mmCIF file of C-alpha atoms in Angstrom:
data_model
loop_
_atom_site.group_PDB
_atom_site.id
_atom_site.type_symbol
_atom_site.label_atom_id
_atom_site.label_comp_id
_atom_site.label_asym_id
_atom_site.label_seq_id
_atom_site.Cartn_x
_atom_site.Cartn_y
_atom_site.Cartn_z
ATOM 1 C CA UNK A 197 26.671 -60.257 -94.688
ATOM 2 C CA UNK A 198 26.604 -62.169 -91.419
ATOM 3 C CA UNK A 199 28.074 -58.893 -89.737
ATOM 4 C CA UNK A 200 25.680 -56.476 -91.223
ATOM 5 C CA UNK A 201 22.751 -58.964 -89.363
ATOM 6 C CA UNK A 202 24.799 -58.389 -86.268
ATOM 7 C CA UNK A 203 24.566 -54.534 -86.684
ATOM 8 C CA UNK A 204 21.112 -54.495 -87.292
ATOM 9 C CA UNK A 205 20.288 -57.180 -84.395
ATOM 10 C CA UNK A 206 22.093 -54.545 -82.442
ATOM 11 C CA UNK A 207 19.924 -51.495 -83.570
ATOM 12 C CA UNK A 208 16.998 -52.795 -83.333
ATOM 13 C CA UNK A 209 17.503 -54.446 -80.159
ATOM 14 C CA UNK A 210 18.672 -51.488 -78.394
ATOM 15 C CA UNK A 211 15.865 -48.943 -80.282
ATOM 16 C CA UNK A 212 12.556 -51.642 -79.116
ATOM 17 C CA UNK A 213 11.500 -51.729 -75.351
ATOM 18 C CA UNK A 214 13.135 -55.168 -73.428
ATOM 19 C CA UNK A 215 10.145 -54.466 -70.757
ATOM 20 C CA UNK A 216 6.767 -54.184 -72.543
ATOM 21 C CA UNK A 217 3.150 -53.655 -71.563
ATOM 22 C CA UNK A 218 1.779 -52.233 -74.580
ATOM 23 C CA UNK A 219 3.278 -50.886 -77.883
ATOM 24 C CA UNK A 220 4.660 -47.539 -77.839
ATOM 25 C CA UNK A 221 1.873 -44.791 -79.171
ATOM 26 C CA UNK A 222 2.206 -41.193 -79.855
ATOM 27 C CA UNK A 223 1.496 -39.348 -76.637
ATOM 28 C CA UNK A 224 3.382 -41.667 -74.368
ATOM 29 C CA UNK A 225 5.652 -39.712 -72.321
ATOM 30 C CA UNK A 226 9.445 -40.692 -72.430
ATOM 31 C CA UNK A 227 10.955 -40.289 -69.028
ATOM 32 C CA UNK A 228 14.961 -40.265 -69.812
ATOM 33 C CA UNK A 229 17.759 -40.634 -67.737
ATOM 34 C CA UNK A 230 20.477 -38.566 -69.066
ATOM 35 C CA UNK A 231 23.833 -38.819 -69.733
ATOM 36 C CA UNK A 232 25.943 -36.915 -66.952
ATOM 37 C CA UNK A 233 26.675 -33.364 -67.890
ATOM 38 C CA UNK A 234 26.851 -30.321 -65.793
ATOM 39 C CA UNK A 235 23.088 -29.307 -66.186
ATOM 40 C CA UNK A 236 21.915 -32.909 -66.023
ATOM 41 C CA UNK A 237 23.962 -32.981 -62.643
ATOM 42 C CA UNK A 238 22.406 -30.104 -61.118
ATOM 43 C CA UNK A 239 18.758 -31.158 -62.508
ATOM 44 C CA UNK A 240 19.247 -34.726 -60.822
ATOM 45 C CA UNK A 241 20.566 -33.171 -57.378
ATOM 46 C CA UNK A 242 17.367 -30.835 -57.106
ATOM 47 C CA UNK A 243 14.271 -33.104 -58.090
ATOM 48 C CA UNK A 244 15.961 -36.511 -57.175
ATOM 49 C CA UNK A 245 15.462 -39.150 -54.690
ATOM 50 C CA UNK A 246 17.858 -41.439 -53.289
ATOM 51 C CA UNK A 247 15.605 -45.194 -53.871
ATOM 52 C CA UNK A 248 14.584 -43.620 -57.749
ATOM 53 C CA UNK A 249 15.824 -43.031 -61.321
ATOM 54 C CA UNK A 250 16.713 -39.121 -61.347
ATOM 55 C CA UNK A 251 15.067 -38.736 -64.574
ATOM 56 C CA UNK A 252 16.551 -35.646 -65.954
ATOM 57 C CA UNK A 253 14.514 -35.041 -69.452
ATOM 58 C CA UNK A 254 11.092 -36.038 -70.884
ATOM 59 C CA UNK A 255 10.086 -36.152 -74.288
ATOM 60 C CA UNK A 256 6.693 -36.635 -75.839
ATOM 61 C CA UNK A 257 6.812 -40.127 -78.071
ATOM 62 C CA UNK A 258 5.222 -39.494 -81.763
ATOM 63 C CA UNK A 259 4.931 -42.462 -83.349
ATOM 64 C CA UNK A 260 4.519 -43.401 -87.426
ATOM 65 C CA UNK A 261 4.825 -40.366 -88.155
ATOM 66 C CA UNK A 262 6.724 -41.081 -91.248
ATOM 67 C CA UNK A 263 9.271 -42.073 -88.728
ATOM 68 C CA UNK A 264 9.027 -42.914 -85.041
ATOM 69 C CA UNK A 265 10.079 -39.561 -82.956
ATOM 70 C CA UNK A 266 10.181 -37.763 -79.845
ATOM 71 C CA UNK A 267 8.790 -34.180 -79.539
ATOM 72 C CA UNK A 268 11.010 -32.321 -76.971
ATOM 73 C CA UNK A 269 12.323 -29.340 -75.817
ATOM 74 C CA UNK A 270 16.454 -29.342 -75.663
ATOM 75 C CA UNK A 271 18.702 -26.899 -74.335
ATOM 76 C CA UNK A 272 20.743 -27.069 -77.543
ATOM 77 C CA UNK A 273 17.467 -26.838 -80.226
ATOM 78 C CA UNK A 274 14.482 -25.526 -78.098
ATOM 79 C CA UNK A 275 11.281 -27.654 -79.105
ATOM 80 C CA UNK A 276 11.847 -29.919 -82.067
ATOM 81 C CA UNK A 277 11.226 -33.478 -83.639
ATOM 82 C CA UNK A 278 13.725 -35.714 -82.550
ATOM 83 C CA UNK A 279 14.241 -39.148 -84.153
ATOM 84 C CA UNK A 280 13.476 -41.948 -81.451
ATOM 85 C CA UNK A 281 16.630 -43.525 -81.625
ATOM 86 C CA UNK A 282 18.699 -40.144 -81.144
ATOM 87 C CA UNK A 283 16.485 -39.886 -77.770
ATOM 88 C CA UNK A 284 17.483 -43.201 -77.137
ATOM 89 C CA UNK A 285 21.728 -42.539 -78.152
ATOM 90 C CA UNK A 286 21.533 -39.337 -75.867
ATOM 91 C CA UNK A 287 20.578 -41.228 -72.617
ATOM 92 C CA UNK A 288 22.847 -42.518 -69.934
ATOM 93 C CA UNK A 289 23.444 -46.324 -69.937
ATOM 94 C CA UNK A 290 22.750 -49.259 -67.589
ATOM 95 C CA UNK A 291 24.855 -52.559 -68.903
ATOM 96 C CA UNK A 292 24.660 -50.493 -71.934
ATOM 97 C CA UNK A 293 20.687 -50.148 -72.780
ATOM 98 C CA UNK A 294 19.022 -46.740 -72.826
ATOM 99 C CA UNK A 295 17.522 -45.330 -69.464
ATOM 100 C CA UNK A 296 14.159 -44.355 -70.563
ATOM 101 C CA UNK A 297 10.634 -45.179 -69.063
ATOM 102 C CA UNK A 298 7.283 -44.869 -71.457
ATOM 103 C CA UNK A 299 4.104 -44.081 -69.376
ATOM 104 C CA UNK A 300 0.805 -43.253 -70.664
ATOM 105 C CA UNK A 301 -1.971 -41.331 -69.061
ATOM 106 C CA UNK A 302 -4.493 -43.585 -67.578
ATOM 107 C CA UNK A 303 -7.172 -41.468 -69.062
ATOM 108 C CA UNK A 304 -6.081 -41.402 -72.875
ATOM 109 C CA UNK A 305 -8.625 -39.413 -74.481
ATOM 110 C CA UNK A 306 -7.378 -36.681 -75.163
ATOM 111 C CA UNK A 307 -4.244 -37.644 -75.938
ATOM 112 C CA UNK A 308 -3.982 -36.849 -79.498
ATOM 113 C CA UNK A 309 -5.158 -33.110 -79.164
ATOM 114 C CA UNK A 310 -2.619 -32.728 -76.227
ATOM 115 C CA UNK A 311 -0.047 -34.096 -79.009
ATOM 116 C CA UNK A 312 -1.077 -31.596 -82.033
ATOM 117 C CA UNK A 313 -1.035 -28.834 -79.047
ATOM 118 C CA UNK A 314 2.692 -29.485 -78.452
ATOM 119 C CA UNK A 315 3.161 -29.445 -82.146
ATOM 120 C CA UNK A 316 2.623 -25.408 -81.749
ATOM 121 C CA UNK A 317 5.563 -24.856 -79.925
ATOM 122 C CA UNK A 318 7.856 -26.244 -82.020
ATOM 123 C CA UNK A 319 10.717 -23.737 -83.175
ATOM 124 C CA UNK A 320 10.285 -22.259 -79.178
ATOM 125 C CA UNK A 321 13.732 -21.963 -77.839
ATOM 126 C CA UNK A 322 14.617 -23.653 -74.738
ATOM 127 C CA UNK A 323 13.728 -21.798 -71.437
ATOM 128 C CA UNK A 324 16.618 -21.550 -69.296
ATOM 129 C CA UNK A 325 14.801 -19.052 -66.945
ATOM 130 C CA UNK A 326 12.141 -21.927 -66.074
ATOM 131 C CA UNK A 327 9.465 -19.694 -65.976
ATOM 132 C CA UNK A 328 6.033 -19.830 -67.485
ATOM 133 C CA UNK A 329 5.098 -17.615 -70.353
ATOM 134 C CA UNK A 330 7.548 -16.260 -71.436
ATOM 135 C CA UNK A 331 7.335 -17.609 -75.038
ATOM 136 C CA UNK A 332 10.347 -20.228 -74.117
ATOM 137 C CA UNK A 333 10.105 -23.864 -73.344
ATOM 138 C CA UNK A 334 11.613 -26.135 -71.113
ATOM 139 C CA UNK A 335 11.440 -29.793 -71.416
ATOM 140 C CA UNK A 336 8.705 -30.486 -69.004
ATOM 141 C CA UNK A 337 6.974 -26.876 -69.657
ATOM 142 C CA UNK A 338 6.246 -28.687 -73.035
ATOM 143 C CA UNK A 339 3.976 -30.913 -71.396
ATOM 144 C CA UNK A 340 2.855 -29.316 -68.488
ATOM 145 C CA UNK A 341 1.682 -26.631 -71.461
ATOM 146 C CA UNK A 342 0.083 -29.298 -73.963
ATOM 147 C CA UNK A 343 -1.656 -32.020 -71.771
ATOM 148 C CA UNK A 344 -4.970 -30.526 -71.112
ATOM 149 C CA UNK A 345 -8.160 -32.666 -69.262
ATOM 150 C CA UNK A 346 -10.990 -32.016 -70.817
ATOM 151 C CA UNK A 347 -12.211 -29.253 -68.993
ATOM 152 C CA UNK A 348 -9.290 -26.982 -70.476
ATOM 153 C CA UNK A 349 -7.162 -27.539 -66.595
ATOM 154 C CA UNK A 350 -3.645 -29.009 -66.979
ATOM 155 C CA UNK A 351 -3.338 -32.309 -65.877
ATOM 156 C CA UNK A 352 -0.286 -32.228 -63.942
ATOM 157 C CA UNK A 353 0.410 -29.295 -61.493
ATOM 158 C CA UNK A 354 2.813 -27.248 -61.089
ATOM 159 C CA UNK A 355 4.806 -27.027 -57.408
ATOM 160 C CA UNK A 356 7.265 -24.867 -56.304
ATOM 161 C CA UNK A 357 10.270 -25.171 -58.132
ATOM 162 C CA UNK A 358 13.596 -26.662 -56.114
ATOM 163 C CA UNK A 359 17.019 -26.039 -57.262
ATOM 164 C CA UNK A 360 18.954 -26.780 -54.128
ATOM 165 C CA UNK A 361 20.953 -30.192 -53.808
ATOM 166 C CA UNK A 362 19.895 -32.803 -51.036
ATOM 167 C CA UNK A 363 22.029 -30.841 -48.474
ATOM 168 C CA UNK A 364 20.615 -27.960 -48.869
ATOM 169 C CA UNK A 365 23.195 -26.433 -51.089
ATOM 170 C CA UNK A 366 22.978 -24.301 -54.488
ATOM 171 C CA UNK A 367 24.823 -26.116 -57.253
ATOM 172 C CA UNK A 368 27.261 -23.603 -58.989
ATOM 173 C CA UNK A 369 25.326 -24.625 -62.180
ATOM 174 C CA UNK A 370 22.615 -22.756 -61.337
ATOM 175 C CA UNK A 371 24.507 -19.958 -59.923
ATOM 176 C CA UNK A 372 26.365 -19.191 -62.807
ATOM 177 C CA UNK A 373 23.871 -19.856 -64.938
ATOM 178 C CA UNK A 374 21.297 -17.187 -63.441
ATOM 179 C CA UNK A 375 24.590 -14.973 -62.975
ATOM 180 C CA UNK A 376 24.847 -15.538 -66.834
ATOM 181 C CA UNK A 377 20.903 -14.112 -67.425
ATOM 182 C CA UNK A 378 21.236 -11.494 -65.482
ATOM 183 C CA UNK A 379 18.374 -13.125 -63.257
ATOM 184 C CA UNK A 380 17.568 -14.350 -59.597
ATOM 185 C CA UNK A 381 17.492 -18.207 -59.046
ATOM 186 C CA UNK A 382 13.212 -19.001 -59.062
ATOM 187 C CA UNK A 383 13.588 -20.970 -55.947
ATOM 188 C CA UNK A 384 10.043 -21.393 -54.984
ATOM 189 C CA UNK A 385 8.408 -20.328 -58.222
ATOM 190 C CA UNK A 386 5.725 -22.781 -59.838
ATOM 191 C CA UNK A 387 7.056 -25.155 -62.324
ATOM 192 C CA UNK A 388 7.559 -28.987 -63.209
ATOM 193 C CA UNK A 389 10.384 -31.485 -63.511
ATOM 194 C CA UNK A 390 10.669 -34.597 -65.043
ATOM 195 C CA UNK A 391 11.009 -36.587 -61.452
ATOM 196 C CA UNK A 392 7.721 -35.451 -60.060
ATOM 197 C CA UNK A 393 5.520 -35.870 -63.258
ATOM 198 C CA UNK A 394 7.191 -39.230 -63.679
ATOM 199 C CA UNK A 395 5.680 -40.012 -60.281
ATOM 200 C CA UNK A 396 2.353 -38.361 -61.368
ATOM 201 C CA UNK A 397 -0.806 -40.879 -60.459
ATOM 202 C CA UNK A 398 -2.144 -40.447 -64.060
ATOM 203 C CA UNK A 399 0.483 -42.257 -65.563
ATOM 204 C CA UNK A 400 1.460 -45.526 -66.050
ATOM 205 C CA UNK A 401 4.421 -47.146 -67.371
ATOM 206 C CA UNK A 402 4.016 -49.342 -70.925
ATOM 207 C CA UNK A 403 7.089 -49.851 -71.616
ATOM 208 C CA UNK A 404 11.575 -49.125 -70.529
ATOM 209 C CA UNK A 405 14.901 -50.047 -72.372
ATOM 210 C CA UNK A 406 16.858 -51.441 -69.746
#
């Protein structure tokens, strides 16, 4: 009995925020740190800074909804519901708590129609040519395509996309990857990343794991 507490303790411990604000609500973004992989590598090198978290994924928090989820788009199951604490399991570790950061838009009001908006797209397979419209999602296409102001604009822009590292080098990732499509690297073309809407002035953080 006494070690079924402890297992629970555990769970619960690591699935609740240690650095709170405000209560998680559906719409929150979930900035994630993931764990290290080839394309979580070559994400990092591109939008990351040296002083910051290279946030690598962002989900889109949807909470008591039967169950507490994440709606994201995932290179291995496009856009789909996850369950919070799988979000949580998949990121990388810091004295073994999850590396994610909750922010909310400052503005929340139309939160909850930029949340049933990104409920369209699920079933969209992931977009590993990181270009817009082209009926494929990426994980920060998701939002950049769902969070509307409420004069129909997007609310966070798009730049010009970066896949070199730091020294000004192409990570083989992405070169065999685009080799793989059949495609040129979109160096330059618009798009997001989690880093720079992370940074985004009409968000702040509620809420991290670690």
């Amino acid at each position: 009995m006494m070690k079924s507490l402890l297992y629970i303790g555990i769970f619960f411990g690591l699935s609740a925020c240690v650095r709170s604000a405000q209560p998680l609500r559906s719409g929150d973004l979930l900035f994630q740190v993931g764990q290290e992989s080839a394309m979580s590598g070559a994400i990092a090198a591109a939008t990351g800074r040296n002083e910051e978290l290279k946030f690598t994924h962002v989900g889109i928090a949807v909470i008591g909804d039967r169950a507490d989820s994440v709606l994201e788009a995932t290179s291995d199951g496009g856009v789909r519901m996850t369950a919070l604490q799988e979000f949580l399991d998949k990121s990388g570790r810091i004295d073994g708590r999850p590396l994610v950061v909750a922010k909310r838009l400052k503005d929340t009001a139309g939160i909850a129609a930029s949340v049933r908006r990104a409920r369209t797209f699920l079933g969209q397979p992931y977009d590993y040519s990181y270009r817009p419209d082209n009926g494929r999602m990426y994980c920060s296409e998701l939002v950049w395509e769902s969070y509307l102001g409420s004069d129909g604009v997007r609310i966070f822009p798009a730049r010009p996309m970066n896949f070199c590292a730091a020294d000004g080098s192409m990570p083989r990732f992405w070169t065999e990857l685009f080799g793989r499509l059949g495609e040129e690297i979109p160096e330059g073309v618009p798009g997001t990343n989690p880093n720079d809407m992370a940074r985004d002035s009409t968000l702040t953080e509620i809420c991290r794991w670690f």
